[in-house]
Coordinates of C-alpha atoms and ligand atoms in Angstrom, one line a residue:
M18 CA -72.2 -183.8 1.6
A19 CA -75.3 -181.8 0.6
G20 CA -75.0 -179.7 -2.5
K21 CA -75.9 -176.0 -2.8
I22 CA -79.5 -175.0 -2.8
K23 CA -80.4 -172.9 -5.8
S24 CA -83.6 -171.2 -6.9
L25 CA -85.1 -172.3 -10.2
F26 CA -88.3 -171.3 -12.1
V27 CA -90.2 -174.2 -13.7
C28 CA -93.2 -174.0 -16.1
S29 CA -96.1 -176.0 -14.6
Q30 CA -97.3 -176.8 -18.1
C31 CA -94.4 -178.2 -19.9
G32 CA -91.7 -178.5 -17.3
H33 CA -89.3 -175.9 -18.9
E34 CA -86.7 -174.8 -16.5
S35 CA -85.0 -171.4 -16.3
A36 CA -82.9 -169.4 -13.9
K37 CA -85.2 -166.4 -14.3
W38 CA -88.9 -165.9 -14.2
Y39 CA -90.9 -165.4 -17.4
G40 CA -94.5 -164.2 -17.8
K41 CA -94.8 -166.4 -20.9
C42 CA -93.1 -169.7 -21.2
P43 CA -90.5 -169.6 -24.0
S44 CA -91.0 -173.3 -24.6
C45 CA -94.8 -173.9 -24.7
G46 CA -96.0 -170.3 -24.9
E47 CA -98.4 -170.5 -21.9
W48 CA -98.8 -167.4 -19.7
N49 CA -98.3 -167.2 -15.9
T50 CA -97.1 -170.8 -15.5
F51 CA -93.7 -170.2 -13.9
T52 CA -93.3 -171.2 -10.3
E53 CA -90.2 -171.0 -8.2
E54 CA -88.6 -174.2 -6.9
L55 CA -85.6 -174.6 -4.7
R56 CA -83.3 -177.3 -5.8
E57 CA -80.2 -178.9 -4.4
T58 CA -77.4 -179.1 -7.0
V59 CA -76.1 -182.7 -7.3
K60 CA -72.4 -182.9 -7.2
P61 CA -70.7 -184.7 -10.1
G62 CA -69.9 -188.2 -9.2
I63 CA -72.9 -188.7 -7.0
A64 CA -75.2 -191.0 -9.1
S65 CA -78.5 -189.4 -9.9
V66 CA -81.8 -191.3 -9.2
Q67 CA -82.0 -192.4 -12.8
Q68 CA -78.6 -194.0 -12.8
R69 CA -78.9 -195.6 -9.4
K70 CA -81.9 -197.9 -10.0
K71 CA -81.4 -198.4 -13.7
P72 CA -82.2 -202.1 -14.6
S73 CA -79.4 -203.6 -16.6
S74 CA -80.4 -204.6 -20.2
V75 CA -78.6 -206.0 -23.2
P76 CA -79.3 -205.3 -26.9
V77 CA -80.9 -208.3 -28.7
P78 CA -81.5 -208.8 -32.5
I79 CA -85.0 -208.0 -33.4
T80 CA -85.5 -211.5 -34.9
Q81 CA -85.1 -213.0 -31.4
I82 CA -87.9 -210.9 -29.9
T83 CA -91.1 -212.9 -29.5
T84 CA -94.4 -211.2 -30.4
E85 CA -96.6 -213.2 -28.1
D86 CA -99.6 -211.2 -26.9
E87 CA -99.0 -209.1 -23.8
Q88 CA -100.8 -210.3 -20.8
R89 CA -103.8 -208.3 -19.8
Y90 CA -106.1 -208.1 -16.8
Y91 CA -109.8 -207.5 -17.3
T92 CA -111.1 -204.9 -15.0
G93 CA -114.7 -206.1 -14.8
F94 CA -115.8 -203.0 -16.7
K95 CA -116.1 -203.7 -20.4
E96 CA -116.2 -199.9 -21.1
L97 CA -112.9 -199.4 -19.3
D98 CA -111.3 -202.4 -20.9
R99 CA -112.2 -201.1 -24.3
V100 CA -110.7 -197.7 -23.6
L101 CA -107.5 -199.4 -22.4
G102 CA -107.4 -201.4 -25.6
G103 CA -108.5 -204.7 -24.0
G104 CA -107.7 -204.6 -20.3
I105 CA -104.7 -203.5 -18.2
V106 CA -101.4 -204.6 -19.7
K107 CA -99.0 -206.2 -17.4
G108 CA -96.1 -203.8 -16.5
S109 CA -97.9 -200.7 -17.9
L110 CA -98.3 -197.4 -16.1
V111 CA -101.7 -195.8 -16.6
L112 CA -102.5 -192.3 -15.6
L113 CA -106.1 -191.6 -14.7
G114 CA -106.9 -187.9 -14.8
G115 CA -110.0 -185.9 -14.0
D116 CA -111.6 -183.2 -11.9
P117 CA -111.8 -183.8 -8.1
G118 CA -114.9 -185.6 -7.2
I119 CA -115.5 -187.0 -10.7
G120 CA -115.1 -190.6 -9.5
K121 CA -111.4 -191.6 -9.9
S122 CA -111.1 -193.2 -6.4
T123 CA -114.5 -194.8 -6.8
I124 CA -113.6 -196.6 -10.1
L125 CA -110.3 -197.8 -8.6
L126 CA -112.0 -199.4 -5.7
Q127 CA -114.6 -201.0 -8.0
I128 CA -111.8 -202.4 -10.1
C129 CA -110.4 -203.8 -6.8
S130 CA -113.7 -205.4 -6.1
H131 CA -113.5 -207.4 -9.4
L132 CA -109.8 -208.1 -9.7
G133 CA -109.4 -208.6 -5.9
K134 CA -111.0 -212.0 -6.4
L135 CA -108.1 -213.2 -8.4
L136 CA -105.2 -210.8 -7.9
K137 CA -103.2 -209.3 -5.1
I138 CA -103.7 -205.5 -5.2
L139 CA -101.8 -202.8 -3.4
Y140 CA -103.9 -199.6 -3.0
I141 CA -101.9 -196.6 -1.9
S142 CA -103.7 -193.4 -0.9
G143 CA -102.1 -190.1 -0.1
E144 CA -105.4 -188.4 0.2
E145 CA -107.7 -190.4 2.3
S146 CA -107.3 -192.2 5.7
K147 CA -107.6 -195.9 5.9
R148 CA -111.0 -195.5 7.7
Q149 CA -112.3 -193.3 4.8
I150 CA -111.2 -195.9 2.3
K151 CA -112.8 -198.7 4.3
L152 CA -116.1 -196.8 4.6
R153 CA -116.2 -196.2 0.8
A154 CA -115.2 -199.8 0.2
E155 CA -118.0 -201.0 2.4
R156 CA -120.4 -198.8 0.5
L157 CA -119.2 -200.3 -2.8
G158 CA -119.2 -203.9 -1.4
V159 CA -115.4 -204.3 -1.7
N160 CA -114.1 -206.8 0.7
S161 CA -111.1 -209.0 -0.1
D162 CA -108.0 -210.2 1.8
N163 CA -106.2 -209.7 -1.5
L164 CA -106.7 -205.9 -1.3
L165 CA -103.9 -204.3 0.7
V166 CA -104.4 -200.6 1.7
M167 CA -101.6 -198.3 2.6
T168 CA -101.7 -194.6 3.3
E169 CA -98.3 -193.2 2.4
T170 CA -96.9 -190.3 0.5
D171 CA -93.2 -191.1 0.4
V172 CA -92.6 -192.5 -3.0
E173 CA -89.4 -194.4 -2.0
V174 CA -91.3 -196.1 0.8
I175 CA -94.0 -197.0 -1.7
A176 CA -91.5 -198.4 -4.2
D177 CA -89.9 -200.5 -1.4
H178 CA -93.4 -201.9 -0.4
I179 CA -94.1 -202.7 -4.0
Q180 CA -90.9 -204.7 -4.1
T181 CA -91.5 -206.6 -0.8
E182 CA -95.3 -207.2 -1.3
N183 CA -94.9 -208.0 -5.0
P184 CA -98.6 -207.4 -5.8
D185 CA -100.2 -208.1 -9.2
L186 CA -101.5 -204.6 -9.5
V187 CA -100.7 -201.2 -7.9
M188 CA -102.9 -198.2 -7.5
V189 CA -101.6 -194.8 -6.5
D190 CA -104.1 -192.1 -5.5
S191 CA -102.9 -189.4 -6.3
I192 CA -99.6 -188.5 -7.8
Q193 CA -100.0 -184.9 -6.6
T194 CA -99.7 -186.0 -3.0
M195 CA -96.6 -188.1 -3.6
N196 CA -93.3 -186.8 -2.3
Y197 CA -89.7 -187.6 -3.2
R198 CA -87.5 -186.7 -0.3
E199 CA -84.4 -185.7 -2.2
L200 CA -86.3 -182.9 -3.9
S201 CA -86.9 -179.7 -1.9
S202 CA -90.0 -178.6 -3.9
S203 CA -93.4 -179.3 -2.4
P204 CA -95.6 -182.2 -3.5
G205 CA -97.7 -181.4 -6.5
S206 CA -95.0 -179.3 -8.2
V207 CA -93.8 -180.3 -11.7
T208 CA -90.5 -181.7 -10.5
Q209 CA -92.0 -183.7 -7.7
V210 CA -94.8 -185.1 -9.9
R211 CA -92.3 -186.0 -12.7
E212 CA -89.8 -187.6 -10.4
C213 CA -92.4 -189.6 -8.4
T214 CA -93.9 -190.8 -11.7
N215 CA -90.5 -191.8 -12.9
I216 CA -89.8 -193.8 -9.8
L217 CA -93.1 -195.6 -10.0
M218 CA -92.6 -196.2 -13.7
R219 CA -89.2 -197.8 -13.1
T220 CA -90.5 -199.9 -10.2
S221 CA -93.5 -201.1 -12.3
K222 CA -91.4 -201.9 -15.4
M223 CA -88.7 -203.6 -13.4
L224 CA -91.1 -205.9 -11.5
D225 CA -93.6 -206.2 -14.4
I226 CA -96.4 -204.9 -12.3
P227 CA -99.1 -202.7 -13.8
C228 CA -99.7 -199.5 -12.0
I229 CA -102.6 -197.1 -12.2
V230 CA -101.8 -193.5 -11.1
V231 CA -104.5 -190.9 -10.4
G232 CA -103.7 -187.4 -11.4
H233 CA -105.8 -184.3 -10.6
V234 CA -106.6 -181.9 -13.3
N235 CA -105.8 -178.2 -12.6
K236 CA -108.3 -175.4 -13.2
D237 CA -107.2 -175.1 -16.9
G238 CA -108.2 -178.7 -17.5
A239 CA -104.7 -180.2 -17.6
I240 CA -103.0 -182.6 -15.3
A241 CA -100.2 -180.7 -13.6
G242 CA -97.3 -180.8 -16.0
P243 CA -99.3 -182.8 -18.5
K244 CA -96.7 -182.9 -21.2
V245 CA -94.0 -184.2 -19.0
L246 CA -96.3 -186.9 -17.6
E247 CA -97.7 -187.9 -20.9
H248 CA -94.3 -188.7 -22.2
I249 CA -93.5 -190.9 -19.3
V250 CA -96.6 -193.1 -18.9
D251 CA -98.0 -195.7 -21.2
A252 CA -101.6 -194.6 -21.3
V253 CA -103.4 -191.4 -20.2
L254 CA -107.2 -191.7 -19.5
Y255 CA -109.4 -188.7 -18.6
F256 CA -112.6 -188.8 -16.8
E257 CA -114.9 -186.1 -18.1
G258 CA -118.4 -185.0 -17.5
D259 CA -120.4 -182.7 -15.4
K260 CA -120.2 -183.5 -11.7
Q261 CA -123.8 -182.4 -11.3
M262 CA -124.9 -184.9 -13.9
S263 CA -124.8 -188.6 -13.3
Y264 CA -122.9 -189.8 -16.4
R265 CA -119.2 -189.8 -16.9
I266 CA -117.1 -190.2 -20.0
L267 CA -113.7 -191.9 -19.9
R268 CA -111.5 -191.0 -22.8
A269 CA -108.0 -192.2 -23.8
V270 CA -105.7 -189.3 -24.7
K271 CA -102.7 -191.6 -25.2
N272 CA -102.4 -195.3 -25.3
R273 CA -99.4 -197.4 -26.2
Y274 CA -101.5 -200.5 -26.2
G275 CA -104.6 -199.5 -28.1
S276 CA -106.6 -196.8 -30.0
T277 CA -107.0 -193.4 -28.5
N278 CA -110.4 -192.9 -30.1
E279 CA -112.4 -195.1 -27.8
I280 CA -114.6 -193.7 -25.1
G281 CA -116.3 -195.4 -22.2
V282 CA -119.6 -194.2 -20.7
F283 CA -120.5 -194.6 -17.0
R284 CA -123.2 -193.5 -14.7
M285 CA -122.6 -192.6 -11.1
G286 CA -125.2 -194.0 -8.8
D287 CA -125.6 -194.7 -5.1
D288 CA -123.6 -197.9 -5.4
G289 CA -120.7 -196.4 -7.4
L290 CA -120.2 -196.3 -11.2
S291 CA -122.0 -198.6 -13.6
E292 CA -121.5 -199.0 -17.3
V293 CA -123.8 -197.5 -19.9
E294 CA -123.7 -200.0 -22.7
N295 CA -126.1 -198.0 -25.0
P296 CA -124.9 -194.4 -24.7
S297 CA -126.9 -193.1 -27.6
L298 CA -130.2 -194.1 -25.9
M299 CA -129.1 -192.4 -22.7
L300 CA -128.0 -189.2 -24.5
L301 CA -131.2 -189.0 -26.4
S302 CA -133.5 -189.7 -23.5
G303 CA -135.8 -186.7 -22.6
R304 CA -135.4 -185.1 -26.0
P305 CA -138.0 -182.4 -26.6
K306 CA -140.6 -183.2 -29.3
N307 CA -141.9 -180.8 -31.9
V308 CA -139.7 -177.9 -31.1
S309 CA -137.3 -176.0 -33.3
G310 CA -133.6 -175.7 -32.6
T311 CA -132.6 -179.3 -32.1
C312 CA -131.1 -181.8 -34.4
V313 CA -129.6 -185.3 -33.8
A314 CA -126.0 -185.9 -35.1
C315 CA -124.1 -189.2 -35.4
T316 CA -120.5 -189.1 -34.3
M317 CA -117.9 -191.9 -34.4
E318 CA -116.1 -192.4 -31.1
G319 CA -113.5 -194.9 -32.1
S320 CA -115.2 -197.9 -33.6
R321 CA -118.6 -197.0 -32.1
P322 CA -121.2 -194.7 -33.6
I323 CA -122.9 -192.4 -31.0
L324 CA -126.0 -190.3 -31.5
A325 CA -126.0 -187.0 -29.8
E326 CA -128.6 -184.2 -29.7
I327 CA -127.4 -180.8 -30.7
Q328 CA -129.4 -177.8 -29.7
G329 CA -129.1 -174.4 -31.3
L330 CA -130.6 -171.1 -30.2
V331 CA -130.6 -168.0 -32.3
T332 CA -132.1 -164.8 -30.7
N333 CA -132.1 -161.1 -31.2
S334 CA -129.0 -159.6 -29.7
G335 CA -129.6 -157.1 -26.9
Y336 CA -126.1 -155.6 -27.4
G337 CA -124.2 -154.1 -30.2
N338 CA -122.0 -157.2 -30.4
A339 CA -123.7 -160.4 -31.3
R340 CA -122.8 -163.2 -28.8
R341 CA -121.7 -166.6 -29.9
M342 CA -121.4 -169.5 -27.4
S343 CA -120.6 -173.1 -28.0
T344 CA -120.6 -175.9 -25.5
G345 CA -119.3 -179.3 -26.7
F346 CA -118.5 -178.1 -30.2
D347 CA -115.5 -176.1 -31.5
Y348 CA -116.2 -172.3 -31.3
N349 CA -114.3 -171.5 -34.4
R350 CA -116.0 -174.2 -36.4
M351 CA -119.4 -172.8 -35.2
S352 CA -118.4 -169.3 -36.5
M353 CA -117.4 -170.9 -39.8
L354 CA -120.7 -172.6 -40.1
L355 CA -122.5 -169.3 -39.4
A356 CA -120.5 -167.6 -42.1
V357 CA -121.2 -170.4 -44.6
L358 CA -125.0 -170.2 -43.8
E359 CA -124.9 -166.5 -44.3
K360 CA -122.9 -166.5 -47.5
R361 CA -124.4 -169.6 -49.2
C362 CA -127.9 -169.7 -47.9
G363 CA -128.6 -166.0 -47.2
Y364 CA -129.4 -166.4 -43.6
F365 CA -128.2 -163.4 -41.7
F366 CA -126.8 -164.0 -38.2
S367 CA -124.7 -160.9 -37.8
S368 CA -127.1 -159.0 -35.5
L369 CA -128.2 -162.2 -33.8
D370 CA -126.9 -164.1 -30.8
A371 CA -126.2 -167.8 -31.5
Y372 CA -125.7 -170.6 -29.0
I373 CA -124.8 -174.2 -29.6
N374 CA -125.1 -176.9 -26.9
V375 CA -124.3 -180.6 -27.2
I376 CA -126.5 -182.4 -24.7
G377 CA -125.0 -184.8 -22.1
G378 CA -121.6 -183.1 -21.8
L379 CA -120.3 -184.8 -24.9
R380 CA -117.6 -183.1 -26.9
L381 CA -117.9 -183.4 -30.7
D382 CA -114.6 -183.0 -32.5
E383 CA -115.6 -184.7 -35.7
P384 CA -116.3 -182.6 -38.9
A385 CA -119.1 -185.1 -39.6
T386 CA -121.2 -183.3 -37.0
D387 CA -121.1 -180.0 -38.9
L388 CA -124.3 -180.6 -40.8
A389 CA -126.4 -181.3 -37.7
V390 CA -125.0 -178.1 -36.0
A391 CA -125.9 -176.0 -39.1
L392 CA -129.4 -177.5 -39.3
A393 CA -130.0 -176.9 -35.5
L394 CA -129.0 -173.2 -36.1
V395 CA -131.3 -172.8 -39.2
S396 CA -134.0 -174.7 -37.4
S397 CA -133.9 -172.2 -34.5
L398 CA -133.6 -169.2 -36.8
K399 CA -136.5 -170.0 -39.1
D400 CA -138.5 -171.9 -36.4
I401 CA -138.6 -175.0 -38.5
V402 CA -139.0 -178.2 -36.5
V403 CA -136.5 -180.9 -37.5
S404 CA -138.7 -184.0 -37.4
E405 CA -137.8 -186.3 -34.4
D406 CA -137.1 -189.2 -36.7
V407 CA -134.3 -187.4 -38.6
I408 CA -130.6 -187.6 -38.1
A409 CA -128.0 -185.6 -40.1
F410 CA -124.3 -186.0 -40.6
G411 CA -121.8 -184.7 -43.1
E412 CA -118.9 -182.2 -43.2
V413 CA -119.7 -178.7 -44.4
G414 CA -117.1 -177.1 -46.7
L415 CA -116.6 -173.3 -47.2
T416 CA -118.5 -173.3 -50.5
G417 CA -121.5 -174.8 -48.7
E418 CA -120.8 -178.3 -50.1
I419 CA -121.5 -181.4 -48.0
R420 CA -118.5 -183.6 -48.1
S421 CA -118.5 -187.3 -47.6
V422 CA -117.5 -188.8 -44.3
N423 CA -116.2 -192.2 -43.2
H424 CA -118.2 -195.0 -41.6
A425 CA -121.5 -193.8 -43.2
A426 CA -123.1 -197.3 -43.1
L427 CA -122.3 -197.7 -39.4
R428 CA -123.8 -194.4 -38.6
V429 CA -127.0 -195.1 -40.6
T430 CA -127.3 -198.6 -39.0
E431 CA -127.0 -197.2 -35.5
A432 CA -129.6 -194.5 -36.3
A433 CA -132.0 -197.1 -37.7
R434 CA -131.5 -199.3 -34.6
L435 CA -132.6 -196.4 -32.4
G436 CA -135.7 -195.8 -34.4
F437 CA -134.7 -193.0 -36.8
R438 CA -136.3 -193.3 -40.1
R439 CA -134.7 -190.6 -42.2
C440 CA -131.0 -189.8 -42.6
I441 CA -129.8 -186.6 -44.2
M442 CA -126.3 -187.4 -45.3
P443 CA -123.7 -186.5 -48.0
Y444 CA -124.8 -187.4 -51.5
H445 CA -121.3 -188.8 -52.3
N446 CA -121.6 -191.4 -49.5
I447 CA -124.7 -193.0 -51.0
K448 CA -122.9 -194.9 -53.8
G449 CA -120.8 -197.1 -51.6
L450 CA -123.4 -197.4 -48.8
K451 CA -123.9 -201.1 -47.8
L452 CA -126.6 -201.5 -45.2
P453 CA -127.8 -204.7 -43.6
A454 CA -130.9 -206.2 -45.2
D455 CA -133.2 -205.3 -42.3
C456 CA -132.0 -201.7 -42.1
K457 CA -134.1 -199.6 -44.4
P458 CA -134.3 -195.9 -43.4
E459 CA -135.0 -193.3 -45.9
I460 CA -131.7 -191.9 -47.2
I461 CA -131.7 -188.3 -48.3
G462 CA -128.4 -187.5 -50.0
V463 CA -127.5 -183.8 -50.1
R464 CA -124.9 -182.1 -52.1
N465 CA -124.9 -178.7 -50.4
I466 CA -126.2 -176.9 -47.4
R467 CA -129.2 -175.5 -49.3
D468 CA -130.3 -179.0 -50.2
A469 CA -130.0 -180.0 -46.6
V470 CA -132.1 -177.1 -45.4
S471 CA -134.8 -177.8 -48.0
A472 CA -134.8 -181.4 -46.9
L473 CA -136.1 -180.1 -43.6
G474 CA -139.0 -178.5 -45.5
G475 CA -137.7 -175.0 -44.9
Ligands
TYD504 P1 -114.4 -189.8 -5.9 O1 -114.2 -191.2 -6.5 O2 -114.0 -189.6 -4.5 O3 -113.7 -188.7 -6.8 P2 -112.2 -188.4 -7.1 O4 -111.4 -189.5 -6.5 O5 -112.2 -188.3 -8.6 O6 -111.9 -187.1 -6.5 O7 -115.9 -189.5 -6.2 C1 -116.6 -188.9 -5.2 C2 -118.0 -188.4 -5.7 O8 -118.7 -189.5 -6.2 C3 -118.7 -187.8 -4.6 O9 -119.2 -186.6 -5.1 C4 -119.7 -188.8 -4.2 C5 -120.0 -189.6 -5.5 N1 -120.3 -191.0 -5.2 C6 -121.6 -191.4 -5.5 O10 -122.4 -190.7 -6.0 N2 -121.9 -192.7 -5.3 C7 -121.0 -193.6 -4.8 O11 -121.3 -194.8 -4.6 C8 -119.7 -193.1 -4.5 C9 -118.6 -194.0 -3.9 C10 -119.4 -191.8 -4.7
MG505 MG1 -110.1 -189.3 -4.9

């Protein structure tokens, strides 16, 4: 017998449930995230979904558990394999998030093109028709009898097909279109997304089949119900980048089988995505010469140093309130750097608009990029050209001191490899700096922000 239908309000950010509507979620503090869902109350005694399909397991002593390496499938993209921590782990559930049109479906089909030679793949789409998939596959040159395509949105039907077909890899595009019939809420709602992911997770763990699930990002930049989903899945990868530009950055936000610091860089072309093995070169191409307001920084993305151009623009403010804008760099950190430059170096920005832009859609989170941002701002303010063979890295403290950073040698080596001949870096890093014999750029150790500015010749 069906239970009673009751109305419930669910936060689309964290999944918090409540009988009444809130403007601000009491759990995660987000505003305007509560949506109404109708739910059937399950009578006691009727097994819930979790209980029904629970695989039986027995406790074992830890000494009896073998630590042999988990089996991984290589995707054919070295960049993707690195972000995954060395390929797709058997039995894992990977969530691939990103804006619509960024290339999620494309990369899935390209993985099929490589892995389809060896493995049986089940590709389930709730978004596109079989014809559309075939057209795209033809364009990408994907053609294999091992690739099974299914257009379906009922998650239980999908789970059944996974069991009967028993493929080596499953792809679901996208989780927002999936539907679990027992729930009355519409596809894409937090409860549906969570329950469908749960069902796919159980199926994939039970049969030891890896599964890649696509998740769309909502307008605030989060996968619908991101916190609930991130808890469930083994790895969360985000595709970032400007749709207008050709390159895309793949970033791991969570990974149970590898580091979350790694990024993969791709370029979208007429024949799909291709890897960019030397991202620094790509990010620095087309750099303006002999102009003020630009400085190259070196940031570490996981184990890899990446050079990025930072542009700063300081102009007279047309309004009473000076404007500050920052793209690709933390806004508050930029304000802090402006304050340090004002207090410690005597540069006054209070009546000036200041803008920072990191070229290539890259996001710099590392404090080591502080120095290059500060120098780009000073360079624009004083119209001093930062020579094109200079890179700068170092954390800027509130007293204007330049603090040491990790991986200094890797950063200098990468800069030298790309033809930079002078490195402005923290003085305290010089002592332990061990560079390869053929790497001999000029090292300028600076103790504070004033030294760094004078190293520019200003
Ligand atoms: P798609 O993979 O459909 O995005 P998502 O699944 O993340 O929504 O990517 C579609 C975009 O990529 C679309 O704007 C066209 C572009 N594209 C190319 O530029 N070249 C190609 O070879 C393909 C297949 C797509
Ligand atoms: Mg798609």
